[in-house]
Coordinates of C-alpha atoms in Angstrom, one line a residue:
X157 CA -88.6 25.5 9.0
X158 CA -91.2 26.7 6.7
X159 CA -92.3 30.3 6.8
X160 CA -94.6 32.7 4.9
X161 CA -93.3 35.0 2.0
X162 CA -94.7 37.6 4.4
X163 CA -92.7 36.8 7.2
X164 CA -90.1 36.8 4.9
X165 CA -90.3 40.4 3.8
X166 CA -90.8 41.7 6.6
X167 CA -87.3 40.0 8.7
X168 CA -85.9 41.5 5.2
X169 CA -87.3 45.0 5.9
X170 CA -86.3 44.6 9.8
X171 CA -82.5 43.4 8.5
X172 CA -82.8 46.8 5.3
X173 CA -83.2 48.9 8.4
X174 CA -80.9 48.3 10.6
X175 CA -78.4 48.3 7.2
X176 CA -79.9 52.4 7.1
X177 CA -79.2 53.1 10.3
X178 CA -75.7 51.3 10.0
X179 CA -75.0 54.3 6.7
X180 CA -76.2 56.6 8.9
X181 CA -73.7 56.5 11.6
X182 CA -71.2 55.7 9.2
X183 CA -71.7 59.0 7.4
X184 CA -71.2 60.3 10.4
X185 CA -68.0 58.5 11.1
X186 CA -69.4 56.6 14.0
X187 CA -67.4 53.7 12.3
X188 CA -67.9 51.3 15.8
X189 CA -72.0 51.8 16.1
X190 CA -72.1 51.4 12.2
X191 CA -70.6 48.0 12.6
X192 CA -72.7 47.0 15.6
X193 CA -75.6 47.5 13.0
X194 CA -74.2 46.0 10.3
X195 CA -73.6 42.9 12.1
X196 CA -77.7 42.9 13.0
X197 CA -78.6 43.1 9.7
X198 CA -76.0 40.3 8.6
X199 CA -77.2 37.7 11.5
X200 CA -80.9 38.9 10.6
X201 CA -80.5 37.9 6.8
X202 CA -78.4 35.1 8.2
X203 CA -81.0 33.9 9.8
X204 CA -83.4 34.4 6.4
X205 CA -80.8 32.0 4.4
X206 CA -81.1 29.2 6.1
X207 CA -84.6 29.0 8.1
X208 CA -86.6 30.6 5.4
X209 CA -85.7 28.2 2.5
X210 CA -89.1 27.2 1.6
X211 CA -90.7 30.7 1.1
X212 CA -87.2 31.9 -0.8
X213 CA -87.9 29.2 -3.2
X214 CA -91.7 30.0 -3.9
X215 CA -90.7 33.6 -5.1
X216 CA -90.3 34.4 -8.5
X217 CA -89.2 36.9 -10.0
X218 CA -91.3 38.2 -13.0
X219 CA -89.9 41.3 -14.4
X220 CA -86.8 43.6 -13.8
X221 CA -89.2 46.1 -11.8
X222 CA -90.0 43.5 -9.1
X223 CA -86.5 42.9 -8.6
X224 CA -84.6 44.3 -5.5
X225 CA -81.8 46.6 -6.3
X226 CA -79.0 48.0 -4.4
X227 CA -78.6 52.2 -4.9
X228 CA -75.7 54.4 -3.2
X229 CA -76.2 56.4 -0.5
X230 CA -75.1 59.6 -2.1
X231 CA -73.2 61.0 1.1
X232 CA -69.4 60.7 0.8
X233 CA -67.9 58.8 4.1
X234 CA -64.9 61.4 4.9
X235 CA -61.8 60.7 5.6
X236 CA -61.4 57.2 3.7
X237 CA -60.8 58.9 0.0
X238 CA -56.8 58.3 -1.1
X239 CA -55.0 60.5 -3.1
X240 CA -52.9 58.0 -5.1
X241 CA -56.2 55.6 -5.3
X242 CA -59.6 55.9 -6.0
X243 CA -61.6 54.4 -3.1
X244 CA -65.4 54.4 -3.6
X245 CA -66.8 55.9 -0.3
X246 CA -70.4 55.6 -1.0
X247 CA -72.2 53.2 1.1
X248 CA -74.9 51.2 -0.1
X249 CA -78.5 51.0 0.4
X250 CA -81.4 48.2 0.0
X251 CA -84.3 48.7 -2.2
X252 CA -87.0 45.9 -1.6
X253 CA -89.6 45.0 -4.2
X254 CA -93.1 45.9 -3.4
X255 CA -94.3 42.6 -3.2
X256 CA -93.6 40.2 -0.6
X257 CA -93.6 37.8 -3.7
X258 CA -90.5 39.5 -5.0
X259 CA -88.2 38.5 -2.1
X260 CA -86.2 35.7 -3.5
X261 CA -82.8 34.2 -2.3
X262 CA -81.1 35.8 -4.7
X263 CA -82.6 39.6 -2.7
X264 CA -81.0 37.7 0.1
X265 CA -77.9 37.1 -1.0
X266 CA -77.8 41.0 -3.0
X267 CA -78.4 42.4 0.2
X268 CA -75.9 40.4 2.0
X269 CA -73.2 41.6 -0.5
X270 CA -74.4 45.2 0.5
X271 CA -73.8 45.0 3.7
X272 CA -70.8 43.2 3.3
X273 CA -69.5 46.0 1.6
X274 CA -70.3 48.6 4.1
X275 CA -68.8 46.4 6.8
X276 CA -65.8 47.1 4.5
X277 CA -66.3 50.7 4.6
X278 CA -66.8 50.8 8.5
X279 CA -63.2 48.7 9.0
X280 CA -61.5 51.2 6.1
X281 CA -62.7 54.3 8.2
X282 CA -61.8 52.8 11.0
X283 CA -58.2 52.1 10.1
X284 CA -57.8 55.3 8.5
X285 CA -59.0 57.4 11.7
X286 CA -56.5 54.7 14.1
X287 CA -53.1 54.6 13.1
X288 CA -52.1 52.1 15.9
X289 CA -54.8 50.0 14.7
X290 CA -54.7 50.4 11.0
X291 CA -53.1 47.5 9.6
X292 CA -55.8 45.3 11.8
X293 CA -58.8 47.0 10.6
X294 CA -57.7 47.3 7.1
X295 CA -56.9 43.6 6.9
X296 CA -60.6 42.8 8.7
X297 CA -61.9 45.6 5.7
X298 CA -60.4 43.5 3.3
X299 CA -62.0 40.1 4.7
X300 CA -65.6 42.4 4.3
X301 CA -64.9 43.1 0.6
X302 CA -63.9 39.4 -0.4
X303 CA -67.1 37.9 1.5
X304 CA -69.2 40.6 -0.5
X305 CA -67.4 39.9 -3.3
X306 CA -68.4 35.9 -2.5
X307 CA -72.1 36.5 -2.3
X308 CA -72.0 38.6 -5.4
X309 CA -70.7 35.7 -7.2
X310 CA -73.3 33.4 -6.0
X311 CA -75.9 35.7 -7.6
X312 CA -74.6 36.6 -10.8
X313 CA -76.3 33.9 -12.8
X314 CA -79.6 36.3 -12.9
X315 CA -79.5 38.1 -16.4
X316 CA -81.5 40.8 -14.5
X317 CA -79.2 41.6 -11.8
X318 CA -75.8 41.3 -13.8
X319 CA -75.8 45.0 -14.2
X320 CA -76.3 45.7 -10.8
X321 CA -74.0 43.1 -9.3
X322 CA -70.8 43.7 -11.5
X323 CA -70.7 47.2 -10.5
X324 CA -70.9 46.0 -7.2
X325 CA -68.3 43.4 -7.9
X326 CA -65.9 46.0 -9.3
X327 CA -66.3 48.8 -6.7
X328 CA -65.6 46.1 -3.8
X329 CA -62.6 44.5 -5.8
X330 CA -61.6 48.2 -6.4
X331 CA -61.5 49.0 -2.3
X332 CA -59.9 45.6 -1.8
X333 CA -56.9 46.5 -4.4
X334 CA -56.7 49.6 -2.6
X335 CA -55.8 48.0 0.8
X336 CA -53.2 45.7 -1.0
X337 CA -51.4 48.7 -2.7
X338 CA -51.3 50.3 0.8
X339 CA -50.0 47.1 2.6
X340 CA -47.8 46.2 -0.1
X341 CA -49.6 42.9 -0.9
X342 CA -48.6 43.2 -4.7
X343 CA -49.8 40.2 -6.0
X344 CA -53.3 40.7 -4.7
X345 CA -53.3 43.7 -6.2
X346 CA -52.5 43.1 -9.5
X347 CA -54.6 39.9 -9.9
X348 CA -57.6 42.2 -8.4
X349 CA -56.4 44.6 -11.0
X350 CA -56.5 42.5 -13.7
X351 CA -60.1 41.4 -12.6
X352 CA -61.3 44.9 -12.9
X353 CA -60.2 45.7 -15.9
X354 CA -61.7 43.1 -17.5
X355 CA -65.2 43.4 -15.9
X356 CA -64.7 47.0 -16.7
X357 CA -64.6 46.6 -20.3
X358 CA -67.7 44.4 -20.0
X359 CA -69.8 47.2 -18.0
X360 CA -69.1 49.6 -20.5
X361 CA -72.7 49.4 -22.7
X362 CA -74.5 48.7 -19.7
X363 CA -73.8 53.1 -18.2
X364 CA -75.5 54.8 -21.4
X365 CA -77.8 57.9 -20.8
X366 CA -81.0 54.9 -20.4
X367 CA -79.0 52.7 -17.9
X368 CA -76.9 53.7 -15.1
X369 CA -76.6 50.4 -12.7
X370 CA -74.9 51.3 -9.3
X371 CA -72.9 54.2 -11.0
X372 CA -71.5 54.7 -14.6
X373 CA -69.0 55.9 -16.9
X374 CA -67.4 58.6 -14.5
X375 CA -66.5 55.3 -11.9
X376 CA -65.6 53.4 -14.6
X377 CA -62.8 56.2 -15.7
X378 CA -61.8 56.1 -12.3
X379 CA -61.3 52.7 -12.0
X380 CA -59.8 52.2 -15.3
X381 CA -56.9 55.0 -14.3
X382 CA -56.3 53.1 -10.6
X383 CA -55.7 50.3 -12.7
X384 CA -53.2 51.9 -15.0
X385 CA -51.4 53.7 -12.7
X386 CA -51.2 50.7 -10.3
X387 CA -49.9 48.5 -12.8
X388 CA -46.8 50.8 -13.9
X389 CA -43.8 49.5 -13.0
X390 CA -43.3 52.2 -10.2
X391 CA -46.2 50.7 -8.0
X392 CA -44.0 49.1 -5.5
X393 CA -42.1 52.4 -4.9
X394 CA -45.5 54.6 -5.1
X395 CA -46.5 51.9 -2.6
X396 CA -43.9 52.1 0.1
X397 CA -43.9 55.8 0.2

């Protein structure tokens, strides 16, 4: 079905919205009306992806400043912070390009990974605020963090979004390892370890004083010692304490 770049924009403003008001309640720790949001914004962009080919495919993108970005919402979520593992608790929010010509499938696809990864949040809170249910939501968190992880992959052929997307792509493997050191899922863990460190190392240049993507060197350090302290030969013990 063939629809207008406008129309485009402005389902993608309708689906960046309801991703706000999802951060909102999350912040709040309204981790169950969160998710009701997040999952309008996901079937909204859903929708985008595969009705909206045509317009997707007409937009180009002509310089770094027309491309859609994703920024953090700068409010800690409570309650979801580990003290033997760094967990990023930052949600994440959309930043559209001014023009509706800017919208392409990759600002799809960089959006869906956002709210992805707050769907991971909502499911983390949620199993740290329900003991009975932890384990379940945890697992379902986890699920959240691999599909973002999935769509950030798709995306991260754009020279102009690498920056952007492998922070994403490490902060989301980084809140992934952390559920697999808390259920004991060791092998997951270190091969998302193992992942992070490497992209790490490649991130490095990119969080100078002129260019701070999604974060910089102060995550990076945090990452980096998660990593080294989860890969001592302890971590099993550590783990089932």
């Amino acid at each position: 079905m063939m629809r207008s770049a406008l129309h485009v924009h402005l389902k993608v403003q309708e689906a960046v919205s309801m991703n706000q008001e999802g951060v909102n309640l999350l912040e709040e720790c309204h981790s169950s009306q969160a998710l009701k949001f997040f999952q309008g914004a996901l079937r909204a962009l859903h929708e985008i992806e595969s009705t909206c080919t045509d317009a997707l495919a007409s937009s180009s993108i002509k310089s770094s400043d027309e491309h859609q970005s994703c920024v953090w919402s700068g409010s800690e979520i409570p309650h979801i912070q580990d003290d033997r593992f760094f967990v990023h608790n930052q949600a994440l929010l959309i930043q559209l390009p001014q023009s509706t010509a800017g919208i392409s499938l990759q600002t799809v696809r960089v959006s869906l990974a956002a709210v992805c990864f707050n769907m991971g949040l909502a499911f983390h809170l949620k199993g740290k605020l329900h003991n009975r249910r932890q384990r379940s939501c945890h697992e379902k968190a986890a699920l959240c963090y691999a599909q973002a992880l999935q769509y950030m992959e798709q995306t991260n052929s754009s020279s102009s979004a690498a920056p952007d997307v492998t922070m994403m792509t490490l902060l989301a493997l980084n809140n992934q390892c952390q559920i697999h050191y808390q259920l004991r899922s060791l092998a997951q863990l270190q091969s998302g370890l193992e992942r992070i460190r490497k992209l790490s190392l490649s991130m490095l240049w990119h969080c100078g004083p002129q260019r701070r993507p999604c974060g910089g060197r102060m995550i990076l350090g945090e990452l980096m010692i998660n990593v080294l302290v989860s890969t001592n030969p302890g971590v099993e013990t550590a783990a089932a304490a």
